[in-house]
mmCIF file of C-alpha atoms in Angstrom:
data_model
loop_
_atom_site.group_PDB
_atom_site.id
_atom_site.type_symbol
_atom_site.label_atom_id
_atom_site.label_comp_id
_atom_site.label_asym_id
_atom_site.label_seq_id
_atom_site.Cartn_x
_atom_site.Cartn_y
_atom_site.Cartn_z
ATOM 1 C CA UNK A 1 130.806 34.252 14.251
ATOM 2 C CA UNK A 2 127.916 35.243 12.037
ATOM 3 C CA UNK A 3 125.157 33.466 10.190
ATOM 4 C CA UNK A 4 121.602 33.893 8.980
ATOM 5 C CA UNK A 5 118.741 34.466 11.407
ATOM 6 C CA UNK A 6 116.443 31.454 11.903
ATOM 7 C CA UNK A 7 112.678 31.639 12.364
ATOM 8 C CA UNK A 8 111.716 33.368 15.604
ATOM 9 C CA UNK A 9 110.473 30.246 17.385
ATOM 10 C CA UNK A 10 111.124 30.134 21.132
ATOM 11 C CA UNK A 11 113.870 27.742 22.120
ATOM 12 C CA UNK A 12 113.590 24.988 24.722
ATOM 13 C CA UNK A 13 112.798 26.449 28.133
ATOM 14 C CA UNK A 14 115.218 25.747 30.945
ATOM 15 C CA UNK A 15 113.811 24.674 34.309
ATOM 16 C CA UNK A 16 116.824 25.638 36.397
ATOM 17 C CA UNK A 17 117.478 28.592 38.745
ATOM 18 C CA UNK A 18 118.152 31.924 37.094
ATOM 19 C CA UNK A 19 121.553 31.730 35.366
ATOM 20 C CA UNK A 20 124.268 34.291 35.997
ATOM 21 C CA UNK A 21 125.051 34.668 32.287
ATOM 22 C CA UNK A 22 122.986 34.087 29.146
ATOM 23 C CA UNK A 23 124.279 33.536 25.597
ATOM 24 C CA UNK A 24 122.272 35.895 23.391
ATOM 25 C CA UNK A 25 122.066 36.234 19.628
ATOM 26 C CA UNK A 26 120.823 39.364 17.912
ATOM 27 C CA UNK A 27 120.278 40.868 14.503
ATOM 28 C CA UNK A 28 118.683 43.958 13.014
ATOM 29 C CA UNK A 29 114.915 43.724 12.979
ATOM 30 C CA UNK A 30 113.301 43.699 9.544
ATOM 31 C CA UNK A 31 109.555 43.972 9.106
ATOM 32 C CA UNK A 32 107.334 41.660 7.052
ATOM 33 C CA UNK A 33 109.918 39.111 5.962
ATOM 34 C CA UNK A 34 112.590 36.784 7.302
ATOM 35 C CA UNK A 35 115.821 38.594 8.068
ATOM 36 C CA UNK A 36 118.957 37.616 6.181
ATOM 37 C CA UNK A 37 121.133 40.084 8.070
ATOM 38 C CA UNK A 38 124.178 38.739 9.942
ATOM 39 C CA UNK A 39 123.517 37.271 13.372
ATOM 40 C CA UNK A 40 125.834 38.351 16.171
ATOM 41 C CA UNK A 41 126.440 36.703 19.527
ATOM 42 C CA UNK A 42 127.018 38.203 22.948
ATOM 43 C CA UNK A 43 126.990 36.925 26.507
ATOM 44 C CA UNK A 44 124.761 38.974 28.800
ATOM 45 C CA UNK A 45 124.805 38.965 32.563
ATOM 46 C CA UNK A 46 121.344 38.226 33.898
ATOM 47 C CA UNK A 47 120.965 41.774 35.224
ATOM 48 C CA UNK A 48 121.931 43.236 31.835
ATOM 49 C CA UNK A 49 119.326 41.139 30.048
ATOM 50 C CA UNK A 50 116.582 41.970 32.556
ATOM 51 C CA UNK A 51 117.526 45.642 32.377
ATOM 52 C CA UNK A 52 116.991 45.594 28.609
ATOM 53 C CA UNK A 53 113.668 43.790 28.994
ATOM 54 C CA UNK A 54 112.519 46.373 31.565
ATOM 55 C CA UNK A 55 113.130 49.106 28.974
ATOM 56 C CA UNK A 56 110.467 47.403 26.863
ATOM 57 C CA UNK A 57 107.999 46.235 29.518
ATOM 58 C CA UNK A 58 108.370 48.660 32.374
ATOM 59 C CA UNK A 59 108.204 47.278 35.910
ATOM 60 C CA UNK A 60 105.712 44.533 35.103
ATOM 61 C CA UNK A 61 106.740 41.220 36.638
ATOM 62 C CA UNK A 62 104.395 39.059 34.562
ATOM 63 C CA UNK A 63 105.521 40.606 31.273
ATOM 64 C CA UNK A 64 109.211 40.310 32.197
ATOM 65 C CA UNK A 65 108.578 36.693 33.177
ATOM 66 C CA UNK A 66 106.822 36.015 29.865
ATOM 67 C CA UNK A 67 109.607 37.541 27.747
ATOM 68 C CA UNK A 68 112.293 35.605 29.604
ATOM 69 C CA UNK A 69 110.236 32.453 28.999
ATOM 70 C CA UNK A 70 109.660 33.062 25.286
ATOM 71 C CA UNK A 71 113.305 34.037 24.838
ATOM 72 C CA UNK A 72 112.991 36.979 22.458
ATOM 73 C CA UNK A 73 112.621 40.763 22.585
ATOM 74 C CA UNK A 74 112.932 43.675 20.152
ATOM 75 C CA UNK A 75 114.833 46.693 21.438
ATOM 76 C CA UNK A 76 116.210 49.687 19.527
ATOM 77 C CA UNK A 77 115.603 48.070 16.110
ATOM 78 C CA UNK A 78 117.373 44.834 17.057
ATOM 79 C CA UNK A 79 115.840 41.468 17.841
ATOM 80 C CA UNK A 80 117.523 39.510 20.637
ATOM 81 C CA UNK A 81 116.863 35.850 21.391
ATOM 82 C CA UNK A 82 118.142 33.260 23.826
ATOM 83 C CA UNK A 83 117.217 29.892 25.312
ATOM 84 C CA UNK A 84 113.961 30.467 27.188
ATOM 85 C CA UNK A 85 114.269 30.926 30.948
ATOM 86 C CA UNK A 86 111.503 29.795 33.309
ATOM 87 C CA UNK A 87 111.886 32.368 36.082
ATOM 88 C CA UNK A 88 109.977 31.722 39.291
ATOM 89 C CA UNK A 89 107.905 34.723 40.361
ATOM 90 C CA UNK A 90 109.495 35.048 43.811
ATOM 91 C CA UNK A 91 113.029 34.822 42.448
ATOM 92 C CA UNK A 92 112.309 37.321 39.678
ATOM 93 C CA UNK A 93 110.544 39.696 42.078
ATOM 94 C CA UNK A 94 113.641 39.711 44.292
ATOM 95 C CA UNK A 95 115.758 40.639 41.288
ATOM 96 C CA UNK A 96 113.378 43.388 40.147
ATOM 97 C CA UNK A 97 113.451 44.847 43.649
ATOM 98 C CA UNK A 98 117.092 45.804 43.050
ATOM 99 C CA UNK A 99 116.107 48.073 40.132
ATOM 100 C CA UNK A 100 114.766 51.640 40.443
ATOM 101 C CA UNK A 101 111.017 52.057 40.831
ATOM 102 C CA UNK A 102 108.474 54.861 40.574
ATOM 103 C CA UNK A 103 108.774 57.378 43.389
ATOM 104 C CA UNK A 104 106.160 60.108 43.349
ATOM 105 C CA UNK A 105 107.758 61.717 46.426
ATOM 106 C CA UNK A 106 110.627 62.966 44.256
ATOM 107 C CA UNK A 107 109.986 66.662 43.688
ATOM 108 C CA UNK A 108 110.473 68.156 40.242
ATOM 109 C CA UNK A 109 113.865 69.887 40.075
ATOM 110 C CA UNK A 110 114.132 71.865 36.820
ATOM 111 C CA UNK A 111 117.901 72.190 37.100
ATOM 112 C CA UNK A 112 118.301 68.400 36.891
ATOM 113 C CA UNK A 113 116.358 68.158 33.630
ATOM 114 C CA UNK A 114 118.397 67.125 30.573
ATOM 115 C CA UNK A 115 115.696 66.579 27.923
ATOM 116 C CA UNK A 116 112.247 68.057 27.357
ATOM 117 C CA UNK A 117 109.860 66.120 25.127
ATOM 118 C CA UNK A 118 107.155 68.082 23.354
ATOM 119 C CA UNK A 119 104.090 66.074 22.385
ATOM 120 C CA UNK A 120 101.223 66.920 20.079
ATOM 121 C CA UNK A 121 97.577 66.073 20.591
ATOM 122 C CA UNK A 122 97.308 65.342 16.856
ATOM 123 C CA UNK A 123 97.459 61.646 15.983
ATOM 124 C CA UNK A 124 100.499 60.515 14.009
ATOM 125 C CA UNK A 125 102.787 63.410 14.907
ATOM 126 C CA UNK A 126 106.014 62.243 16.472
ATOM 127 C CA UNK A 127 107.167 63.824 19.754
ATOM 128 C CA UNK A 128 110.210 66.086 19.616
ATOM 129 C CA UNK A 129 113.137 65.633 22.000
ATOM 130 C CA UNK A 130 114.738 68.926 23.002
ATOM 131 C CA UNK A 131 118.149 68.314 24.527
ATOM 132 C CA UNK A 132 119.554 70.813 26.978
ATOM 133 C CA UNK A 133 122.895 71.259 25.216
ATOM 134 C CA UNK A 134 121.312 72.222 21.899
ATOM 135 C CA UNK A 135 118.486 74.329 23.326
ATOM 136 C CA UNK A 136 120.836 76.374 25.507
ATOM 137 C CA UNK A 137 122.554 77.850 22.457
ATOM 138 C CA UNK A 138 121.572 81.491 21.985
ATOM 139 C CA UNK A 139 120.748 83.094 18.683
ATOM 140 C CA UNK A 140 122.955 85.929 17.523
ATOM 141 C CA UNK A 141 120.806 88.816 18.724
ATOM 142 C CA UNK A 142 119.182 87.281 21.798
ATOM 143 C CA UNK A 143 120.180 87.183 25.452
ATOM 144 C CA UNK A 144 117.753 84.297 26.067
ATOM 145 C CA UNK A 145 117.680 80.681 24.916
ATOM 146 C CA UNK A 146 114.888 78.178 24.320
ATOM 147 C CA UNK A 147 115.866 75.974 27.248
ATOM 148 C CA UNK A 148 115.542 78.771 29.789
ATOM 149 C CA UNK A 149 112.206 79.736 28.270
ATOM 150 C CA UNK A 150 110.833 76.195 28.614
ATOM 151 C CA UNK A 151 111.991 75.858 32.212
ATOM 152 C CA UNK A 152 110.578 79.298 33.045
ATOM 153 C CA UNK A 153 107.190 78.071 31.844
ATOM 154 C CA UNK A 154 107.475 75.023 34.103
ATOM 155 C CA UNK A 155 108.541 77.078 37.114
ATOM 156 C CA UNK A 156 105.699 79.551 36.601
ATOM 157 C CA UNK A 157 103.201 76.682 36.589
ATOM 158 C CA UNK A 158 104.928 74.324 39.023
ATOM 159 C CA UNK A 159 101.608 73.112 40.406
ATOM 160 C CA UNK A 160 100.728 71.755 36.955
ATOM 161 C CA UNK A 161 103.878 69.625 36.685
ATOM 162 C CA UNK A 162 103.012 66.087 37.802
ATOM 163 C CA UNK A 163 105.150 63.020 38.389
ATOM 164 C CA UNK A 164 104.753 60.477 35.574
ATOM 165 C CA UNK A 165 106.920 57.568 36.688
ATOM 166 C CA UNK A 166 110.408 56.191 36.171
ATOM 167 C CA UNK A 167 111.628 55.318 32.673
ATOM 168 C CA UNK A 168 114.111 52.450 32.454
ATOM 169 C CA UNK A 169 114.985 53.388 28.887
ATOM 170 C CA UNK A 170 115.701 56.989 29.842
ATOM 171 C CA UNK A 171 117.245 56.098 33.224
ATOM 172 C CA UNK A 172 115.220 59.006 34.537
ATOM 173 C CA UNK A 173 112.128 60.212 36.344
ATOM 174 C CA UNK A 174 109.498 61.788 34.104
ATOM 175 C CA UNK A 175 107.392 64.834 34.916
ATOM 176 C CA UNK A 176 104.449 65.837 32.737
ATOM 177 C CA UNK A 177 102.851 69.215 32.148
ATOM 178 C CA UNK A 178 99.719 69.745 30.099
ATOM 179 C CA UNK A 179 99.988 73.001 28.140
ATOM 180 C CA UNK A 180 97.182 75.517 27.861
ATOM 181 C CA UNK A 181 96.467 77.113 24.494
ATOM 182 C CA UNK A 182 98.187 80.263 25.744
ATOM 183 C CA UNK A 183 101.281 78.373 26.874
ATOM 184 C CA UNK A 184 101.442 76.470 23.590
ATOM 185 C CA UNK A 185 101.221 79.694 21.577
ATOM 186 C CA UNK A 186 103.916 81.307 23.727
ATOM 187 C CA UNK A 187 106.174 78.290 23.265
ATOM 188 C CA UNK A 188 105.709 78.350 19.494
ATOM 189 C CA UNK A 189 106.616 82.037 19.501
ATOM 190 C CA UNK A 190 109.765 81.338 21.523
ATOM 191 C CA UNK A 191 110.721 78.502 19.188
ATOM 192 C CA UNK A 192 110.577 80.886 16.242
ATOM 193 C CA UNK A 193 112.772 83.413 18.053
ATOM 194 C CA UNK A 194 115.180 81.259 20.021
ATOM 195 C CA UNK A 195 115.525 77.701 18.696
ATOM 196 C CA UNK A 196 118.480 76.595 16.543
ATOM 197 C CA UNK A 197 117.392 76.112 12.933
ATOM 198 C CA UNK A 198 117.374 72.288 12.949
ATOM 199 C CA UNK A 199 115.367 72.155 16.147
ATOM 200 C CA UNK A 200 113.024 74.898 14.997
ATOM 201 C CA UNK A 201 111.894 72.945 11.955
ATOM 202 C CA UNK A 202 111.183 69.824 14.021
ATOM 203 C CA UNK A 203 109.091 71.709 16.587
ATOM 204 C CA UNK A 204 107.247 73.661 13.906
ATOM 205 C CA UNK A 205 106.327 70.381 12.194
ATOM 206 C CA UNK A 206 104.827 69.220 15.494
ATOM 207 C CA UNK A 207 102.297 72.043 15.484
ATOM 208 C CA UNK A 208 100.881 73.430 18.724
ATOM 209 C CA UNK A 209 102.324 71.250 21.522
ATOM 210 C CA UNK A 210 99.800 69.755 23.913
ATOM 211 C CA UNK A 211 102.206 68.776 26.678
ATOM 212 C CA UNK A 212 105.803 68.825 27.811
ATOM 213 C CA UNK A 213 107.558 65.904 29.493
ATOM 214 C CA UNK A 214 110.639 66.748 31.553
ATOM 215 C CA UNK A 215 113.334 64.055 31.747
ATOM 216 C CA UNK A 216 115.326 64.170 34.990
ATOM 217 C CA UNK A 217 118.023 61.452 35.279
ATOM 218 C CA UNK A 218 118.055 59.751 38.638
ATOM 219 C CA UNK A 219 121.421 59.944 40.345
ATOM 220 C CA UNK A 220 120.485 58.256 43.610
#
């Protein structure tokens, strides 16, 4: 069933234990004016809803508690809303304890990396995601590929790769490496030589990268 989205006022808050399932409505988010896009309905399990909220808040109990109470969140260009849930801190903490958490003891393993994000130090320039599958493609006259070049840089400067936390949205541990001017210039050179055309233009638009973030999905 569909309809038009109402104003984003929080609904009446329930004062009962955390429910197992939650009826949720959602629609595409539109900035600066009331949405008239169709509203869809879906029943979420409590864990599914909290998992989505964690992608927005990170592991922050008070923020998760607040969003459950207000009954609305924006995620991936959609606004979701539900009847507000008054979650007790102890009960919510027990639930959050079942989700992954930061673990700085996890060593960086380049072979487990699936995405490398290049970030610029210049304000307003969007980071570039480099996916392993695309970056492993070799150009016609090269025996190397961009992916191997990026990981070689990380291996050569392993001491500079630091743990940066767990990302619920990425389902992965993040490792960060600040790039020296020499490393940035070398990377730009390799992009020109080795990157597929579509990826090359995106990285070139970024300018000299300031850091690389290595995304390593957690499997256990």
